[in-house]
Coordinates of C-alpha atoms and ligand atoms in Angstrom, one line a residue:
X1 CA 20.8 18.7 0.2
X2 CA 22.3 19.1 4.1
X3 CA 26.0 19.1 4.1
X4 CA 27.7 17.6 6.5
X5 CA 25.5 15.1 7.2
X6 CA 25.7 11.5 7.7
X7 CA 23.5 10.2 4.6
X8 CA 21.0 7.2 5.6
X9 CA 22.0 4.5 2.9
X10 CA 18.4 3.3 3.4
X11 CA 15.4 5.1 3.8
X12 CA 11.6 3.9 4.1
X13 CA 8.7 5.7 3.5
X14 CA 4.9 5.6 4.7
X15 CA 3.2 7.4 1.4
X16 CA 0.5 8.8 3.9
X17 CA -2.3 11.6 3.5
X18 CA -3.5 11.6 -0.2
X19 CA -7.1 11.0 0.6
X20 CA -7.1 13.7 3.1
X21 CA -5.3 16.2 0.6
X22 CA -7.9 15.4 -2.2
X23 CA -10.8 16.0 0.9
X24 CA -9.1 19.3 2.2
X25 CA -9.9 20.3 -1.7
X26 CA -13.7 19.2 -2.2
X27 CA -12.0 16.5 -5.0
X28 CA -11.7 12.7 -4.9
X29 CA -9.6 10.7 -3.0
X30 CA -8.7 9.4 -6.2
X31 CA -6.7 12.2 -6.6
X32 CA -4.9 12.5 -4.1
X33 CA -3.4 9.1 -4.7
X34 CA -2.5 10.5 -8.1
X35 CA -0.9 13.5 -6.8
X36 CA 1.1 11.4 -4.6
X37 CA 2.2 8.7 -6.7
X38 CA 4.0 12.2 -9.2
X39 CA 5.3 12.9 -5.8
X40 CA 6.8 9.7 -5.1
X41 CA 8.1 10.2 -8.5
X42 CA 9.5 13.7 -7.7
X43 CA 11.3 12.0 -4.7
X44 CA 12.9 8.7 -6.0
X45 CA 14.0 11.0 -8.4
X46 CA 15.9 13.8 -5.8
X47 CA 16.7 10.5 -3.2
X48 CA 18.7 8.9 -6.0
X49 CA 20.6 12.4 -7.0
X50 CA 21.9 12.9 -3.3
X51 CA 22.9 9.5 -3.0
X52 CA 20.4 7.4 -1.6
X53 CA 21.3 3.8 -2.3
X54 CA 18.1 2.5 -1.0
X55 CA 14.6 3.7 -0.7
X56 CA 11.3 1.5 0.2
X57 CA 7.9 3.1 -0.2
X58 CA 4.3 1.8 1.6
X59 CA 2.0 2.2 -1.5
X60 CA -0.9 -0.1 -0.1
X61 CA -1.2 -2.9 2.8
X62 CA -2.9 -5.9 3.3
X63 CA -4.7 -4.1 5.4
X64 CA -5.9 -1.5 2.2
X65 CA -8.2 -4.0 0.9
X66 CA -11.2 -3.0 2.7
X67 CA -11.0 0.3 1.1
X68 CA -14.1 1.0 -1.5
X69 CA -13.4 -0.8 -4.5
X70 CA -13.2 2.3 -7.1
X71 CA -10.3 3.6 -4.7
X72 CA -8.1 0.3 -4.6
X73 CA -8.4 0.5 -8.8
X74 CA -7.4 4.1 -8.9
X75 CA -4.3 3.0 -7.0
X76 CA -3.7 -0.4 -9.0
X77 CA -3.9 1.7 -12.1
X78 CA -1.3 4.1 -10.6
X79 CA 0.7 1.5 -9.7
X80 CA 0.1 0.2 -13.1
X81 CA 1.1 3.3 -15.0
X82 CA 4.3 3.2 -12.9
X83 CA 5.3 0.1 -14.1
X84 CA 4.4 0.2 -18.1
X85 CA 6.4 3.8 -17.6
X86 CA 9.6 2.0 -16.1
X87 CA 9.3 -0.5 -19.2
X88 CA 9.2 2.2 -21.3
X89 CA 12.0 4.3 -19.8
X90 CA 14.1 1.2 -19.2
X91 CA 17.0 2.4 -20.9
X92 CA 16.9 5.8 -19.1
X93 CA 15.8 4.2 -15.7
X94 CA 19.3 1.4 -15.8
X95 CA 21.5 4.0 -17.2
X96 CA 20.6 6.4 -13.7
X97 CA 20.8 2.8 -12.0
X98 CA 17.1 2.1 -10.5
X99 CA 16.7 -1.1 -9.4
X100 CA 13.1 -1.9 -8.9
X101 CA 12.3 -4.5 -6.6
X102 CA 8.7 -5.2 -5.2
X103 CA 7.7 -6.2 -1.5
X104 CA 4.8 -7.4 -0.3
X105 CA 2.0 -11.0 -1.9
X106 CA 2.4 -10.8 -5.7
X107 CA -0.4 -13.1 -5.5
X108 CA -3.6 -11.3 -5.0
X109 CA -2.8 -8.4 -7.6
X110 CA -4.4 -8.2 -11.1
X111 CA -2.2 -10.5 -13.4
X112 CA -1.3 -7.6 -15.9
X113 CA 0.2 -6.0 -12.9
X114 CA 1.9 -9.0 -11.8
X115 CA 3.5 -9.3 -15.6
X116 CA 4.4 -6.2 -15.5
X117 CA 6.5 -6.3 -12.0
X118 CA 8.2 -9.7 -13.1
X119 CA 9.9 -7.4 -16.2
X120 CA 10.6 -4.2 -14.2
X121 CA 12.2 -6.6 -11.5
X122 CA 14.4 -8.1 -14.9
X123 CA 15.2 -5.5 -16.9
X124 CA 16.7 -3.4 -13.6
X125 CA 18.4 -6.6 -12.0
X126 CA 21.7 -4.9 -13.3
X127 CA 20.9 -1.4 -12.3
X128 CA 23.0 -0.7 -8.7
X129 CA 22.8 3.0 -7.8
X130 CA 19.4 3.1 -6.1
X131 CA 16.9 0.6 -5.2
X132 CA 13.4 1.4 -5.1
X133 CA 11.0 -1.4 -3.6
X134 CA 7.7 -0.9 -4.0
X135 CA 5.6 -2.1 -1.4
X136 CA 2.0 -3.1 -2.5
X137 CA 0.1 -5.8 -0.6
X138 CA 2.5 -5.4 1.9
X139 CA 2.2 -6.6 5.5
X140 CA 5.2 -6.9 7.8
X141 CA 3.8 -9.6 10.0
X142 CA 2.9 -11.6 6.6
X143 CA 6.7 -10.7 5.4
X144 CA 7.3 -12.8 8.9
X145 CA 5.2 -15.6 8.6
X146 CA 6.5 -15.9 4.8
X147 CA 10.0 -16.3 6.2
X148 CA 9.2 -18.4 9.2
X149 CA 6.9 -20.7 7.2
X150 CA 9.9 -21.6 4.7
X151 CA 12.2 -22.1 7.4
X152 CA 9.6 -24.6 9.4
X153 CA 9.6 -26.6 5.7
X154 CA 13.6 -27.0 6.2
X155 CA 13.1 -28.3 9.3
X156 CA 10.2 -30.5 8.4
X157 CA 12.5 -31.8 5.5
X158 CA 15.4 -32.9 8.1
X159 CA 17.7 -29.7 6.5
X160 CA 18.1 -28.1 10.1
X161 CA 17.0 -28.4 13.7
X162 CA 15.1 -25.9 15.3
X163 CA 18.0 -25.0 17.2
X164 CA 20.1 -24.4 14.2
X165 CA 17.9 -21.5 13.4
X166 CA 19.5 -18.1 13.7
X167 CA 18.2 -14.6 13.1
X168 CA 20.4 -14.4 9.6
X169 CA 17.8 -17.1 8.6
X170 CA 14.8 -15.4 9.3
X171 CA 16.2 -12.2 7.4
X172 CA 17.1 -14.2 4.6
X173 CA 13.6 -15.0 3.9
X174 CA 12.0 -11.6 4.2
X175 CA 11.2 -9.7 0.9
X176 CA 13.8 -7.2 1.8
X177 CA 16.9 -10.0 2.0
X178 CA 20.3 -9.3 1.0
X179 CA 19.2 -4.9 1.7
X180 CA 20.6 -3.4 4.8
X181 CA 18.1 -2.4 7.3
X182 CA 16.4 1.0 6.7
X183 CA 18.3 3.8 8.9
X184 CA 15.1 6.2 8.9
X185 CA 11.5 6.0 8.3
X186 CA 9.3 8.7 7.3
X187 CA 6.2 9.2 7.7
X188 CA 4.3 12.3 6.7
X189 CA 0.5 13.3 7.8
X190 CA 0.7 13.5 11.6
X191 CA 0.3 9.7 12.0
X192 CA 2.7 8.5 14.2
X193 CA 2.2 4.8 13.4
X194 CA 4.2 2.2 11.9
X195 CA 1.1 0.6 10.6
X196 CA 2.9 -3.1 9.7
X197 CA 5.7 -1.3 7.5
X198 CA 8.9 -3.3 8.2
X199 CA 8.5 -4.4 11.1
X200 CA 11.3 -6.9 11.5
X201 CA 13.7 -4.5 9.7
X202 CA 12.9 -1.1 11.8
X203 CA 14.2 -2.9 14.8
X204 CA 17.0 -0.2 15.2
X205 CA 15.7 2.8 12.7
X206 CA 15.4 6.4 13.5
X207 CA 11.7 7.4 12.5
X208 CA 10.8 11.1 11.2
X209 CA 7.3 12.0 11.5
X210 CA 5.3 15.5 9.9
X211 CA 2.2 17.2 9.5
X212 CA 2.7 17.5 5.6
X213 CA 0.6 15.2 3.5
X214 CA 2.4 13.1 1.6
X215 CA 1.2 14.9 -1.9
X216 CA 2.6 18.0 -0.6
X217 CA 5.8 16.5 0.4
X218 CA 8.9 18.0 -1.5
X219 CA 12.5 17.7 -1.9
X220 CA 12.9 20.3 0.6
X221 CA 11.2 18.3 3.2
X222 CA 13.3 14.7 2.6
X223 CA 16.7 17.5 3.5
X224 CA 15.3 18.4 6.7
X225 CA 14.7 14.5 7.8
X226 CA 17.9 13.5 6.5
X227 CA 19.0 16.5 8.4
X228 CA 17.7 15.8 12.0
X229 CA 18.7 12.4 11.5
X230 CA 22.6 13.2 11.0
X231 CA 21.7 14.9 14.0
X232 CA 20.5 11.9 15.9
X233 CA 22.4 9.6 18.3
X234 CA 22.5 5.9 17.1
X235 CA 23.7 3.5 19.7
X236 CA 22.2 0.3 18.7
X237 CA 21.8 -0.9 22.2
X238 CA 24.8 0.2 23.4
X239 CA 26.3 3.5 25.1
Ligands
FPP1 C1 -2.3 6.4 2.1 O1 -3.0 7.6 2.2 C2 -2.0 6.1 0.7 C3 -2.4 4.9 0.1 C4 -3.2 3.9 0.7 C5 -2.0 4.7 -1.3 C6 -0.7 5.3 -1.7 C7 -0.5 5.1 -3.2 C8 0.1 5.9 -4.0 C9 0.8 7.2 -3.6 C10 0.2 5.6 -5.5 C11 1.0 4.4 -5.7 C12 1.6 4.4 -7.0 C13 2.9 4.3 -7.2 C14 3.4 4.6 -8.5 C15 3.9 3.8 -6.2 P1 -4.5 7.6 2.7 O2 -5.4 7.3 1.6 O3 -4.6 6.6 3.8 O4 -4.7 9.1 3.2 P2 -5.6 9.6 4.3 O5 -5.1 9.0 5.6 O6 -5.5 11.0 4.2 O7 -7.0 9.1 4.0

């Protein structure tokens, strides 16, 4: 872990390259979401022992449905395996302090799966030291329009004017509400793309970008973004 550095208190990641990795090694794409979801593992894990308070990872986008359909189940059943693991490791995942939150429509995901993220979100509501949201049909212009569409039903109802409506409000309905902004992103694979992720909240984020694919991605590699962003300048608009 980089010493003397200014720690971001939340990072977002952009879980990019697996099907490439699995291609680069004549296997299925399959695997190299499998690979990458024991590497997201690997990280939350390292993220939460250096102190990261907050850490948000792209796992699939709205976009990601017009993959093949054997390749969006091999991810649902990651995601699933994720989940039925946190239930079983509840007492071990609240007593290092994950809080799992997901991001993104609930709706259009396999029920089971749906279950299952209503008691991860319950049984870690307690948990403080490092929240992990898990974005999965995740799209940050829907995030928007979720937001903006409950605010327009205040209005309609007479609760506010349009005038009355601030910035604070719009945040307040986004997925992410009541979590501080994410100070870096990171996105791995040579992409250099922001591909819908956050797009409200990365308004003032530093962005780290690599050639790694994101199953090859190690410890090693999150202490040399953290690095080069306690070596960036952050002005917020100012001088
Ligand atoms: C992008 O790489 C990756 C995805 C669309 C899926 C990521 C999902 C996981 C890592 C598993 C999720 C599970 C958990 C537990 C969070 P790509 O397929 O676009 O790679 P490519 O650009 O090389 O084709």
């Amino acid at each position: 872990m980089p010493e003397n550095t200014a720690l971001p208190v939340h990072i977002g990641i952009i879980m990019d390259g697996n099907g490439r990795w699995a291609t680069q090694r004549g296997l299925p794409r399959s695997r190299g979401h499998e690979q990458g979801a024991q590497t997201f593992r690997t990280i939350c894990e390292y993220a939460a022992d250096i102190g990261i308070k907050y850490l948000t990872f792209y796992a699939f986008s709205t976009e990601n449905w017009s993959r093949p359909a054997e390749e969006i189940n091999a991810v649902m059943d990651l995601f699933r395996d994720y989940l039925k693991e946190a239930e079983e490791r509840q007492e071990e995942n609240i007593q290092k302090g994950f809080r799992i939150r997901y991001i993104g429509d609930t709706s259009a995901l396999p029920e089971d799966i749906r279950k299952l993220i209503r008691i991860a979100e319950r049984e870690s509501a307690q948990a403080r030291k490092t929240t992990v949201n898990l974005a999965v049909n995740y799209g940050g212009r829907q995030e928007i329009l979720h937001s903006v569409r409950s605010l327009a039903r205040r209005v309609q109802s007479g609760e506010i004017t349009p005038d009355e409506i601030r910035l604070e409000d719009i945040q307040a309905g986004l997925y992410t509400a009541g979590q501080p902004d994410p100070d870096l992103i990171i996105r791995p694979s040579g992409e250099y793309r922001l591909s819908n992720f956050l797009i409200w909240q990365a308004a003032y984020t530093e962005f780290w970008y690599s050639d790694i694919l994101w199953p090859d991605f190690t410890p090693a590699d999150l202490d040399r973004a953290i690095e080069d962003y306690g070596n960036r300048n952050r002005r917020f608009g100012g001088i």
